[in-house]
Amino acid sequence: MEPLPNTTQIRPESEQISLAKDDIRQFEPLYDKYYTRIFLFIYRKMDRKEDAADLTSNVFLKAMNSLHSYEITTAPFSHYLLVIAKNEVAEFYRRKGLEQKYFANQRMIEQIARDTEYEPSEGFFLIRKILELLPPHDFELIDLKYFNEMSVREISGITGLNENKIRVRLHRIRERIGKMIRSKVPGMTRYGDMMTLTMLMFTCIPIGMSTVQY
Amino acid sequence: MKRHRIVETDREIISDPEILKMKPPFADLMERLQDLPPTPAGRRLRLPRYVMIGAAALILVLVTGYFLLLRNKGHDAPVDKPLQLAEAFPPEGIEPPEPDMLEYEHFVVKPGKKAVLTTKKGSRITVPADAFAHQDGSPCTEPVDLKFIEFHTVKEIFLSGIPMQYDSAGINYTFESAGMFDIKAYSGSRSLVLADGKGINVDLVSPRSDPFNFYYFDTIQNQWEYMHTEAIASAGHGPSAPAVVPQKADKAPETPLETQGAVVVGTSSDQVLQTGQTKHAFKIEFDEKEFPELSSYKSLWFEVMDSAFAKKYLRMGTQWDSIAMKRAAEDRYVITLYRLKQSITVEAKPVDYGKPSEEALNAYQLVEAARESTRNERVQSARATRSMIEQQEQNIMQWAYSKGATIYNLGVWNWDKPVPQPMQAMSGTGSFVDKSGKPLVPKMIYLAQKEVNILWNYKPQQDWKYSNATENILWFILPDGQYAIVNDETLKRRGKTLPAEVVSKEEALNEIGRFI
């Protein structure tokens, strides 16, 4: 009996893509399947829902327009869409000349804190600031892993890095974040950020002066 | 430090219904698509400018170097320096030349418990508890079917179809292997990954004690990724090493999927029949009490969703040890067929076919009759090959060393040293012909040397090299499935034509195995 192929999983999605390559109207099930996912991926990087919706439509339009050159593999179609989405967001910010934004929730930051073995209640604000300082290629992995809650395999599909490398890099990034917290990130004080210290200064100095007895 | 982005945390959650309210109808997208200019066929490569300039400069250097080297071609003096050109282009991805001959060992790993498994060749696999996860990252809490195969000899490496070329800084090397393995895990039909933070330790038997590099084959990029170099010589491994009996799937389980809700429905597939040009369907007997929703069908067939899969793996008249069936959705059933150590799982939908057409039945029966006529021959040659493999496995059990590593990914891993070209490399000359002088055109040339565990492979339009320092064997596969073998004497004669002996696959593999 012949041995099993590399995967015995039946993939109706590949069939759907094949059909869509011949008749683009067959793309609709893929559009329905992935719309919410792509929207949320983009929305986490956008101020306005309307911009996110526009970019999401652009992603699917581009996917449909270049579907003839898409190679069907064992990777889910979502990887392809997410790569287009990533590029669309970057292009959006480039055109506008704005600093790119990311929206995370408290739970995500707390998870990063736990993974860097730092007490979430102490380091919440600090970690947020550190994330703003991370180099782009490091932050990309944090964004995909923590903000978008993707598996290592999905991250591999989007970034093209192999899974082992991703695991090693995530480990190093977490270590670096931990070190930055513990060694007092440049420009930050032990008790918080410069803003807090400045506020303290502006509050304490007048109080102190008022108590000086001439 | 420079701020690269803004990270904010106070944002309202948006619900799915809200998202769907913003979703334009598909018809709108279709309209907008009409206005877009079509993208050119093939991938559009977008790279930063400096990368493109650098790539152009590199190509210019390579082309200049290639032409300079061409002037030196034809000298008979052996070439000792490694060449700067990629002469042996790897095949794309893993393509076993004879997939029938790859036999994975199967182990069943229960969740929640560490497992220490020993392969037939004596390699040891240590799996920590709860090591596996589904593709979405959720832990796998079902028993896992672990599949493992190891490749030690050039013949095994050839049969694996795994490319052995490695590119480092623009220079193409071929691996000298101290052992290679492929490890996969499944839960039913679903392939699994290793859970975050979990690693499997593999101690692979090896004849080499000297340090080797460890590589992983990235199946997305189709290239090897260097992991690390062995720090010390390999540990000894011998008959005294503890051998824990693994939980192997020696026979098909009696109730294979009952814990997952599937029902064992029968012990043979009644008919597997092609019913049309693109559809494949089969019948199985089952108790209607288990699936009352199917009792209304007059003539119930299960139509397989993936016709290519069905064509390859479902054959009329095959006897299965057991069959399990489970309803996956309203009109979808997952059917697993078990035979000895192997199983296949198909997703099928029930259809009411009535009788299959006479035409389809006749066409299929003709194909099966032709296959049946060569059956005895195939069985005999498979038996001969199997006994040789068993002998080889016994030899391997004697090997004194093992190479150990912890892996965090399933897939193909290899202990290797990259080698730029054969020892005292000589450029191959001449075109291949059979005994009658008829030209033979290979798709891929394979070459090996005595007592060196390297499989060289070359595309025919490239310069291929053999070793002047030792005995060589060269072979390639012909379109009809036969093999052409060129012996060392013929290679070194360096004639305009290279007569090859055309033999059957079995003879060729025996010859290659004996030579190496």
XYZ file of C-alpha atoms in Angstrom:
730
model
C 0.000 0.000 0.000
C 1.311 3.399 -0.833
C 2.511 5.495 2.078
C 0.521 8.528 3.183
C 1.260 11.877 1.593
C 2.837 14.641 3.650
C -0.591 15.577 4.860
C -3.749 13.541 4.810
C -5.923 16.560 5.541
C -8.479 17.371 2.876
C -8.444 21.067 2.119
C -11.599 22.423 0.578
C -10.056 25.902 0.665
C -7.534 24.946 -1.989
C -10.369 23.722 -4.127
C -12.202 27.016 -3.627
C -9.117 28.964 -4.630
C -8.696 26.818 -7.740
C -12.282 27.526 -8.688
C -11.816 31.254 -8.031
C -8.747 31.309 -10.285
C -10.977 30.176 -13.149
C -14.034 32.178 -12.154
C -13.446 35.101 -9.798
C -17.049 34.980 -8.617
C -16.018 31.871 -6.693
C -13.884 34.124 -4.484
C -16.937 35.177 -2.467
C -16.751 32.340 0.109
C -13.147 33.316 0.831
C -14.187 36.951 1.212
C -16.911 35.944 3.679
C -14.604 33.625 5.543
C -11.740 36.041 6.091
C -13.314 39.505 6.151
C -13.621 39.835 9.927
C -10.146 38.500 10.549
C -8.478 40.891 8.132
C -10.579 43.804 9.374
C -9.508 43.214 12.970
C -5.852 42.833 11.955
C -5.986 46.224 10.240
C -8.243 47.890 12.803
C -5.651 47.243 15.512
C -3.410 49.620 13.606
C -5.942 52.299 12.673
C -7.560 55.193 14.479
C -10.806 55.070 12.536
C -13.067 52.129 11.712
C -13.829 53.665 8.338
C -10.140 53.660 7.340
C -9.890 50.056 8.475
C -12.905 49.105 6.358
C -11.444 50.846 3.299
C -8.100 49.140 3.660
C -9.789 45.788 4.223
C -11.644 46.153 0.930
C -8.353 47.065 -0.752
C -6.752 43.895 0.596
C -9.409 41.693 -0.930
C -9.373 43.620 -4.189
C -5.629 43.161 -4.488
C -5.909 39.491 -3.615
C -8.569 39.000 -6.277
C -6.604 40.980 -8.842
C -3.471 38.914 -8.342
C -5.100 35.546 -7.674
C -3.892 34.174 -11.023
C -0.313 34.296 -9.740
C -1.102 32.891 -6.284
C 0.440 29.451 -5.780
C -1.756 27.059 -3.855
C 0.254 25.445 -1.071
C -0.563 23.810 2.237
C -0.460 27.213 3.941
C -3.868 28.785 4.667
C -5.026 31.547 2.330
C -5.202 33.862 5.343
C -1.385 34.099 5.348
C -1.481 35.622 1.883
C -4.195 38.066 2.860
C -2.378 39.080 6.033
C 0.798 39.851 4.104
C -1.191 42.120 1.772
C -2.890 43.700 4.801
C 0.452 44.387 6.478
C 1.695 46.139 3.346
C -1.526 48.126 2.950
C -1.254 49.484 6.485
C 2.394 50.425 6.016
C 1.541 52.163 2.731
C -1.319 54.024 4.410
C 0.936 55.496 7.057
C 3.646 56.264 4.536
C 1.222 58.223 2.353
C -0.115 60.160 5.308
C 3.328 60.807 6.764
C 2.060 59.778 10.198
C 3.592 57.742 12.961
C 2.112 54.245 12.864
C -0.248 53.366 15.691
C -1.000 50.091 17.371
C -3.906 49.404 19.654
C -3.514 46.758 22.264
C -5.669 45.978 25.229
C -4.602 45.668 28.822
C -4.701 41.891 28.737
C -2.138 41.785 25.913
C 0.303 44.063 27.715
C -0.145 42.033 30.892
C 0.676 38.876 28.965
C 3.894 40.432 27.714
C 4.693 41.455 31.268
C 4.135 37.910 32.521
C 6.259 36.448 29.733
C 9.123 38.786 30.616
C 8.682 37.684 34.259
C 7.701 41.143 35.362
C 4.807 41.989 37.606
C 2.046 43.307 35.324
C 0.742 45.864 37.815
C 4.162 47.442 38.174
C 5.243 47.527 34.584
C 2.134 48.174 32.514
C 2.888 51.736 31.492
C 6.600 51.036 31.226
C 6.125 48.086 28.900
C 3.922 50.162 26.666
C 6.641 52.741 26.364
C 9.281 50.094 25.745
C 7.181 48.628 22.941
C 7.251 52.033 21.262
C 11.046 51.937 21.311
C 11.587 48.387 19.999
C 13.177 48.116 16.547
C 10.614 47.450 13.792
C 11.625 43.844 13.055
C 11.366 42.945 16.742
C 8.087 44.732 17.251
C 6.584 42.967 14.257
C 6.850 39.636 16.074
C 5.389 41.099 19.263
C 2.512 42.575 17.282
C 1.700 39.295 15.567
C 2.168 37.121 18.642
C 0.566 39.235 21.352
C -1.645 41.836 19.696
C -2.975 39.548 17.003
C -2.649 36.355 19.068
C -1.232 34.351 16.198
C 0.455 30.994 16.491
C 4.115 30.616 15.604
C 3.096 28.793 12.459
C 0.919 31.663 11.310
C 3.680 34.138 12.054
C 6.028 31.988 10.003
C 3.574 32.025 7.108
C 3.340 35.819 7.157
C 6.936 36.761 7.804
C 8.636 33.953 5.889
C 10.855 33.178 8.874
C 11.119 29.590 9.993
C 9.311 28.602 13.152
C 12.396 27.777 15.126
C 13.884 31.171 14.376
C 10.678 32.866 15.456
C 10.665 31.058 18.791
C 14.294 31.950 19.429
C 13.744 35.584 18.468
C 10.652 35.958 20.600
C 12.591 34.588 23.532
C 15.389 37.115 22.933
C 12.949 39.995 22.525
C 11.275 39.107 25.806
C 14.668 38.960 27.481
C 15.550 42.340 26.055
C 12.285 43.860 27.267
C 12.976 42.434 30.709
C 16.490 43.900 30.704
C 15.218 47.276 29.571
C 12.747 47.321 32.434
C 15.286 46.257 35.003
C 18.085 48.515 33.825
C 15.912 51.631 33.727
C 15.227 52.440 30.131
C 17.179 55.584 29.052
C 15.036 58.621 29.525
C 12.944 56.904 32.138
C 13.162 56.960 35.905
C 12.799 54.039 38.229
C 9.403 55.237 39.360
C 7.803 55.795 36.019
C 8.403 57.972 33.047
C 9.757 61.456 32.697
C 6.258 62.874 32.638
C 5.591 61.600 36.150
C 8.913 62.941 37.413
C 8.330 66.283 35.745
C 4.894 66.522 37.310
C 6.372 65.690 40.667
C 8.971 68.381 40.201
C 6.412 71.012 39.311
C 4.332 69.996 42.290
C 7.070 69.641 44.869
C 9.168 72.683 44.103
C 6.404 75.212 44.778
C 5.419 73.364 47.951
C 9.022 73.267 49.080
C 9.524 76.941 48.358
C 6.432 77.888 50.217
C 7.720 76.207 53.339
C 11.084 77.909 53.291
C 11.339 80.383 56.008
C 13.205 83.499 55.142
C 16.327 55.993 21.931
C 14.056 56.801 19.059
C 10.351 56.117 19.237
C 9.248 54.070 16.241
C 5.491 53.947 16.790
C 2.655 54.797 19.142
C 1.146 52.040 21.254
C -2.228 52.818 22.758
C -4.391 50.718 24.981
C -7.652 52.504 25.617
C -9.897 51.523 22.808
C -13.423 50.191 22.682
C -13.858 46.662 21.533
C -15.647 46.358 18.205
C -18.119 43.499 17.876
C -18.486 41.126 14.946
C -21.942 42.445 13.958
C -20.481 45.960 13.844
C -17.680 44.759 11.609
C -20.097 43.002 9.297
C -22.180 46.166 9.021
C -19.170 47.849 7.486
C -18.500 44.997 5.074
C -19.354 45.962 1.510
C -21.309 43.421 -0.568
C -19.189 41.189 -2.776
C -20.890 42.615 -5.849
C -19.362 46.013 -5.036
C -15.916 44.485 -4.951
C -16.546 42.818 -8.300
C -17.479 46.195 -9.781
C -14.375 47.836 -8.430
C -12.277 44.951 -9.710
C -13.318 45.773 -13.285
C -11.665 49.149 -12.962
C -8.352 47.824 -11.716
C -5.537 47.208 -14.190
C -4.645 43.498 -14.175
C -1.397 42.636 -12.423
C 1.195 40.919 -14.628
C 1.403 37.129 -14.390
C 4.032 35.895 -11.959
C 5.129 37.487 -8.754
C 6.048 41.112 -8.589
C 9.178 41.370 -6.551
C 9.446 44.456 -4.426
C 12.830 45.047 -2.909
C 14.617 48.053 -1.552
C 16.776 49.803 -4.109
C 20.052 48.960 -2.428
C 19.164 45.256 -2.438
C 18.422 45.359 -6.169
C 21.678 47.181 -6.940
C 23.589 44.695 -4.816
C 21.888 41.757 -6.531
C 22.704 43.200 -9.983
C 26.358 43.625 -8.976
C 26.529 40.070 -7.682
C 25.026 38.681 -10.899
C 27.622 40.623 -12.932
C 30.460 39.166 -10.850
C 29.071 35.647 -11.144
C 28.608 35.862 -14.917
C 32.140 37.262 -15.376
C 33.573 34.557 -13.176
C 31.649 31.864 -15.025
C 33.014 32.926 -18.400
C 36.548 33.161 -17.035
C 36.291 29.670 -15.682
C 34.915 28.359 -18.960
C 38.296 29.086 -20.543
C 39.903 26.632 -18.167
C 37.441 23.874 -18.934
C 38.872 20.784 -20.617
C 42.054 20.595 -18.545
C 42.543 17.154 -17.190
C 44.213 18.288 -14.019
C 41.990 17.773 -11.003
C 40.396 20.898 -9.599
C 40.968 21.257 -5.892
C 39.705 24.729 -5.114
C 36.014 25.175 -4.358
C 34.267 26.969 -7.170
C 32.397 30.193 -6.709
C 29.457 29.214 -8.855
C 26.246 27.444 -7.970
C 26.748 24.443 -10.228
C 24.466 21.938 -8.592
C 21.013 23.467 -8.492
C 18.747 21.831 -6.001
C 15.412 20.386 -6.906
C 12.501 22.345 -5.605
C 11.200 20.950 -2.350
C 11.024 17.362 -1.243
C 10.240 15.043 -4.168
C 10.764 11.368 -3.394
C 11.566 9.568 -6.655
C 9.834 6.403 -5.390
C 7.268 7.403 -2.757
C 6.153 3.745 -2.390
C 9.464 2.912 -0.826
C 9.287 5.347 2.057
C 8.150 3.519 5.167
C 7.590 5.621 8.223
C 7.587 4.008 11.626
C 4.491 4.733 13.679
C 4.308 5.360 17.379
C 1.278 6.245 19.473
C 2.008 8.891 22.075
C -0.548 9.370 24.817
C -1.177 12.867 26.157
C -0.030 13.796 29.652
C 2.855 11.315 29.677
C 6.478 11.451 28.637
C 7.389 8.818 26.052
C 10.762 7.325 25.159
C 10.593 5.598 21.805
C 13.199 3.436 20.077
C 13.203 3.044 16.334
C 14.029 -0.119 14.413
C 17.479 1.222 13.716
C 18.151 1.993 17.352
C 17.583 5.759 17.385
C 15.879 7.133 20.452
C 13.122 9.747 20.566
C 12.190 11.356 23.873
C 8.841 13.120 23.823
C 7.891 15.224 26.853
C 4.365 15.146 28.221
C 1.814 17.259 26.334
C 4.276 18.020 23.587
C 1.825 18.545 20.775
C -0.599 21.239 19.726
C -3.048 21.769 16.897
C -2.265 24.220 14.125
C -4.170 26.957 15.955
C -1.994 26.515 19.037
C -4.575 24.726 21.202
C -3.091 21.769 23.075
C -3.683 18.316 21.632
C -5.303 16.180 24.275
C -5.858 13.109 22.089
C -3.410 10.258 21.444
C -0.941 11.300 18.782
C 0.229 9.271 15.811
C 3.951 10.024 15.618
C 5.619 9.127 12.332
C 9.352 8.857 12.042
C 11.733 7.864 9.289
C 15.502 8.056 9.274
C 17.941 8.197 6.391
C 21.519 7.106 6.772
C 22.902 5.806 3.495
C 23.159 7.484 0.124
C 20.493 5.164 -1.204
C 18.097 6.152 1.576
C 18.887 9.818 1.036
C 18.180 9.372 -2.673
C 14.833 7.721 -1.938
C 13.911 10.453 0.523
C 13.885 13.030 -2.300
C 15.138 15.619 0.172
C 17.434 18.162 -1.468
C 20.970 17.963 -0.118
C 22.259 21.259 -1.437
C 23.072 24.113 0.873
C 23.753 27.663 -0.127
C 26.157 29.608 2.032
C 27.254 33.082 1.015
C 26.525 32.366 -2.625
C 28.491 29.134 -2.742
C 26.607 25.935 -3.327
C 27.565 22.983 -1.169
C 26.312 19.432 -0.966
C 25.830 17.783 2.378
C 27.834 14.885 3.660
C 25.330 13.384 6.047
C 25.849 11.730 9.394
C 22.131 10.946 9.549
C 18.847 12.612 8.684
C 15.277 12.147 9.882
C 11.755 13.276 9.230
C 9.291 13.448 12.094
C 5.586 14.226 11.853
C 2.627 14.034 14.201
C -1.060 13.643 13.566
C -4.274 13.539 15.483
C -6.572 11.673 13.140
C -6.152 13.452 9.853
C -4.955 16.706 11.353
C -1.259 17.446 11.326
C 0.098 18.762 14.601
C 2.904 21.038 15.677
C 5.031 21.094 18.795
C 3.491 23.074 21.626
C 5.210 26.312 22.568
C 8.271 25.654 24.675
C 8.185 21.881 24.127
C 11.095 20.146 22.459
C 11.603 16.557 21.375
C 15.010 15.046 21.945
C 16.229 12.833 19.119
C 19.323 10.649 19.486
C 19.962 9.450 15.974
C 22.268 6.474 15.424
C 25.276 7.364 13.345
C 28.545 5.832 12.184
C 30.365 9.129 12.759
C 31.759 10.381 16.007
C 33.251 13.631 14.660
C 31.230 16.828 15.157
C 28.677 17.711 12.492
C 26.400 20.683 11.910
C 22.690 20.409 12.588
C 20.219 21.734 10.011
C 16.486 22.064 9.609
C 14.746 21.918 6.212
C 12.429 24.875 5.792
C 9.653 23.617 3.535
C 8.378 27.131 2.845
C 11.692 28.472 1.559
C 12.817 25.007 0.401
C 16.216 25.461 1.908
C 18.275 24.281 4.837
C 18.594 26.429 7.950
C 21.738 26.047 9.967
C 20.985 25.496 13.661
C 24.204 24.731 15.472
C 27.427 22.722 15.400
C 27.963 19.729 17.617
C 30.304 20.832 20.382
C 31.804 17.481 21.214
C 32.143 14.140 19.526
C 29.038 11.992 19.559
C 28.110 9.834 22.463
C 28.594 6.163 22.139
C 25.542 4.187 21.339
C 25.458 0.495 21.382
C 23.654 -2.614 22.400
C 23.929 -1.584 26.042
C 21.832 1.551 25.487
C 18.469 1.164 27.179
C 15.774 0.277 24.720
C 12.301 1.136 25.882
C 9.638 -0.632 23.935
C 7.554 2.027 22.215
C 3.790 1.951 21.888
C 3.751 1.068 18.223
C 0.675 0.679 16.144
C 1.514 -2.888 15.147
C -1.993 -3.662 14.074
C -4.980 -1.537 13.379
C -6.691 -0.593 16.643
C -9.997 -2.363 17.169
C -11.920 0.755 18.001
C -9.704 3.411 16.532
C -11.703 6.569 16.891
C -14.463 5.715 19.328
C -13.059 8.096 21.886
C -13.416 10.827 19.281
C -16.987 10.005 18.462
C -16.331 7.935 15.348
C -17.949 4.554 14.855
C -16.289 1.484 13.431
C -18.600 0.572 10.604
C -17.075 -2.342 8.789
C -14.132 -4.510 7.905
C -13.979 -4.171 4.171
C -14.801 -1.641 1.563
C -17.379 -3.229 -0.618
C -16.584 -1.377 -3.769
C -14.311 1.481 -4.641
C -15.374 2.711 -7.968
C -14.747 5.565 -10.263
C -18.048 6.961 -11.286
C -17.096 9.799 -13.572
C -14.163 11.768 -14.921
C -13.598 13.921 -11.885
C -15.524 12.208 -9.150
C -14.568 9.277 -6.985
C -17.040 7.565 -4.749
C -17.228 4.426 -2.751
C -19.725 2.354 -0.837
C -19.308 0.926 2.601
C -21.634 -1.149 4.703
C -22.730 0.223 8.029
C -25.477 -0.170 10.569
C -28.229 2.339 9.756
C -29.033 2.656 13.449
C -25.734 4.474 13.911
C -26.465 6.920 11.089
C -30.269 7.142 10.780
C -29.976 10.298 8.679
C -28.579 8.146 5.848
C -31.416 5.597 5.841
C -33.433 7.550 3.288
C -30.822 7.145 0.532
C -31.865 4.615 -2.147
C -28.353 4.002 -3.347
C -25.899 5.618 -0.999
C -22.379 6.367 -2.159
C -19.755 8.466 -0.444
C -18.239 10.957 -2.832
C -14.683 11.973 -1.942
C -14.054 15.717 -1.905
C -10.460 15.543 -3.110
C -10.508 13.551 -6.332
C -6.714 13.593 -6.777
C -6.320 12.080 -3.347
C -8.968 9.451 -4.084
C -7.354 8.547 -7.390
C -4.052 7.961 -5.688
C -5.132 6.241 -2.493
C -8.460 4.489 -2.991
C -8.342 1.360 -5.097
C -11.040 -1.061 -6.010
C -10.905 -4.325 -4.136
C -8.441 -3.200 -1.447
C -9.190 -4.967 1.811
C -9.171 -2.796 4.897
C -8.763 -4.070 8.439
C -11.343 -1.665 9.757
C -13.213 1.443 8.808
C -14.409 4.167 11.118
C -16.901 6.834 10.192
C -17.879 10.057 11.908
C -20.321 12.783 10.944
C -18.459 16.081 10.646
C -21.222 18.358 9.329
C -24.638 18.158 7.768
C -23.434 16.570 4.568
C -19.856 15.676 5.463
C -18.452 12.502 6.880
C -14.906 11.771 7.912
C -14.033 8.196 7.058
C -10.823 6.542 8.209
C -9.658 3.323 6.579
C -7.141 1.199 8.471
C -4.842 -1.415 7.065
C -1.931 -2.841 9.080
C 0.118 0.079 10.335
C -1.328 2.671 8.036
C -4.492 4.578 7.761
C -5.969 7.087 5.403
C -8.695 9.540 6.186
C -11.023 11.044 3.650
C -13.737 13.618 3.840
C -16.721 12.560 1.801
C -20.296 13.558 1.215
C -23.187 11.127 0.886
C -24.869 11.100 -2.515
C -27.720 9.105 -3.931
C -26.290 7.784 -7.175
C -28.441 4.951 -8.292
C -26.266 2.704 -10.378
C -22.909 3.928 -11.676
C -22.805 4.323 -15.437
C -21.740 1.318 -17.492
C -19.146 3.441 -19.246
C -17.472 4.478 -16.009
C -17.504 0.932 -14.721
C -15.941 -0.457 -17.912
C -13.247 2.211 -18.038
C -12.202 1.591 -14.481
C -12.170 -2.170 -14.871
C -9.805 -1.908 -17.839
C -7.333 0.075 -15.734
C -7.544 -2.390 -12.879
C -7.062 -5.391 -15.196
C -3.836 -3.898 -16.536
C -2.584 -3.287 -13.007
C -3.496 -6.789 -11.902
C -1.410 -8.355 -14.680
C 1.800 -6.894 -13.249
C 0.860 -7.510 -9.629
C 2.903 -10.667 -9.083
C 6.018 -9.091 -10.493
C 5.620 -6.086 -8.240
C 5.071 -8.209 -5.161
C 8.224 -10.269 -5.831
C 10.457 -7.281 -6.329
C 9.014 -5.542 -3.251
C 9.816 -8.634 -1.173
C 13.403 -8.739 -2.421
C 13.897 -5.061 -1.681
C 12.339 -5.417 1.749
C 14.688 -8.235 2.800
C 17.677 -6.169 1.711
C 16.383 -3.240 3.726
C 15.981 -5.477 6.776
C 19.568 -6.672 6.436
C 20.755 -3.122 6.183
C 18.801 -2.201 9.273
C 20.536 -4.949 11.167
C 23.866 -3.521 10.078
C 22.863 -0.086 11.268
C 22.012 -1.441 14.720
C 25.708 -2.134 15.076
C 26.683 1.504 14.647
C 28.554 2.808 17.599
C 27.520 6.449 17.854
C 24.514 8.675 18.104
C 23.889 12.337 17.386
C 21.569 14.045 19.827
C 19.612 17.266 19.559
C 16.420 18.811 20.858
C 14.082 20.000 18.143
C 11.278 22.528 18.516
C 9.746 21.919 15.111
C 8.519 18.802 13.414
C 9.848 18.123 9.933
C 13.166 17.198 8.371
C 16.407 17.537 10.313
C 19.912 16.601 9.295
C 23.386 16.193 10.710
C 25.731 17.323 7.955
C 28.924 18.845 6.783
C 28.733 20.977 3.650
C 31.185 19.921 0.948
C 31.797 22.057 -2.137
C 32.549 19.279 -4.630
C 33.798 15.707 -4.892
C 37.344 14.905 -3.848
C 39.748 15.592 -6.731
C 36.759 16.708 -8.746
C 36.747 16.156 -12.474
C 34.191 17.717 -14.778
C 31.966 15.138 -16.377
C 31.947 14.987 -20.167
C 29.885 13.305 -22.810
C 26.238 12.673 -23.441
C 24.346 9.671 -22.164
C 23.260 6.873 -24.480
C 21.936 3.361 -24.072
C 23.639 0.228 -25.420
C 22.175 0.761 -28.864
C 23.413 4.350 -28.998
C 20.004 5.932 -28.450
C 20.359 9.207 -26.514
C 19.125 9.261 -22.939
C 18.175 12.593 -21.458
C 18.104 12.752 -17.679
C 16.002 15.202 -15.682
C 18.363 14.939 -12.733
C 21.766 13.255 -12.463
C 22.673 11.496 -9.230
C 26.219 10.643 -8.328
C 27.848 8.906 -5.394
C 31.295 7.737 -4.377
C 32.544 4.726 -2.500
C 32.580 5.082 1.278
C 31.522 8.722 1.239
C 28.031 9.511 2.453
C 27.252 12.241 -0.058
C 24.592 12.238 -2.755
C 25.505 14.705 -5.478
C 22.799 15.787 -7.827
C 22.959 17.945 -10.899
C 20.611 19.214 -13.543
C 21.811 17.910 -16.928
C 22.500 21.348 -18.395
C 24.970 22.027 -15.588
C 28.519 20.809 -15.272
C 28.517 17.688 -13.219
C 31.541 16.405 -11.370
C 32.837 13.037 -10.293
C 35.769 12.169 -8.076
C 39.099 11.119 -9.528
C 40.217 9.884 -6.126
C 37.723 7.082 -5.692
C 35.161 4.925 -7.426
C 31.932 6.569 -8.592
C 28.452 5.517 -9.635
C 26.128 7.739 -11.623
C 22.449 7.151 -12.269
C 19.288 8.841 -13.400
C 15.622 7.944 -13.839
C 14.124 7.553 -17.293
C 10.613 8.724 -18.220
C 9.332 5.122 -18.270
C 10.429 4.581 -14.644
C 13.525 2.537 -15.482
C 16.967 3.612 -14.360
C 20.149 4.266 -16.309
C 23.408 3.491 -14.517
C 26.865 4.602 -15.596
C 29.793 2.887 -13.934
C 33.073 4.363 -12.813
C 35.128 2.986 -15.682
C 32.856 4.591 -18.255
C 32.911 7.931 -16.452
C 36.668 8.034 -16.273
C 37.075 7.087 -19.921
C 35.738 10.591 -20.615
C 34.330 9.671 -24.004
C 31.990 11.805 -26.113
C 29.211 9.397 -25.270
C 28.626 7.656 -21.979
C 26.889 4.333 -22.454
C 24.511 3.607 -19.606
C 23.014 0.330 -18.576
C 19.222 0.558 -18.515
C 17.766 -1.548 -15.707
C 14.597 -1.819 -13.657
C 14.092 0.260 -10.549
C 14.666 -2.729 -8.284
C 17.909 -3.724 -10.001
C 19.130 -0.141 -9.907
C 18.419 0.289 -6.208
C 20.085 -3.018 -5.423
C 23.119 -1.967 -7.448
C 23.295 1.430 -5.719
C 22.913 -0.175 -2.312
C 25.628 -2.729 -3.061
C 28.015 -0.114 -4.456
C 27.767 2.203 -1.483
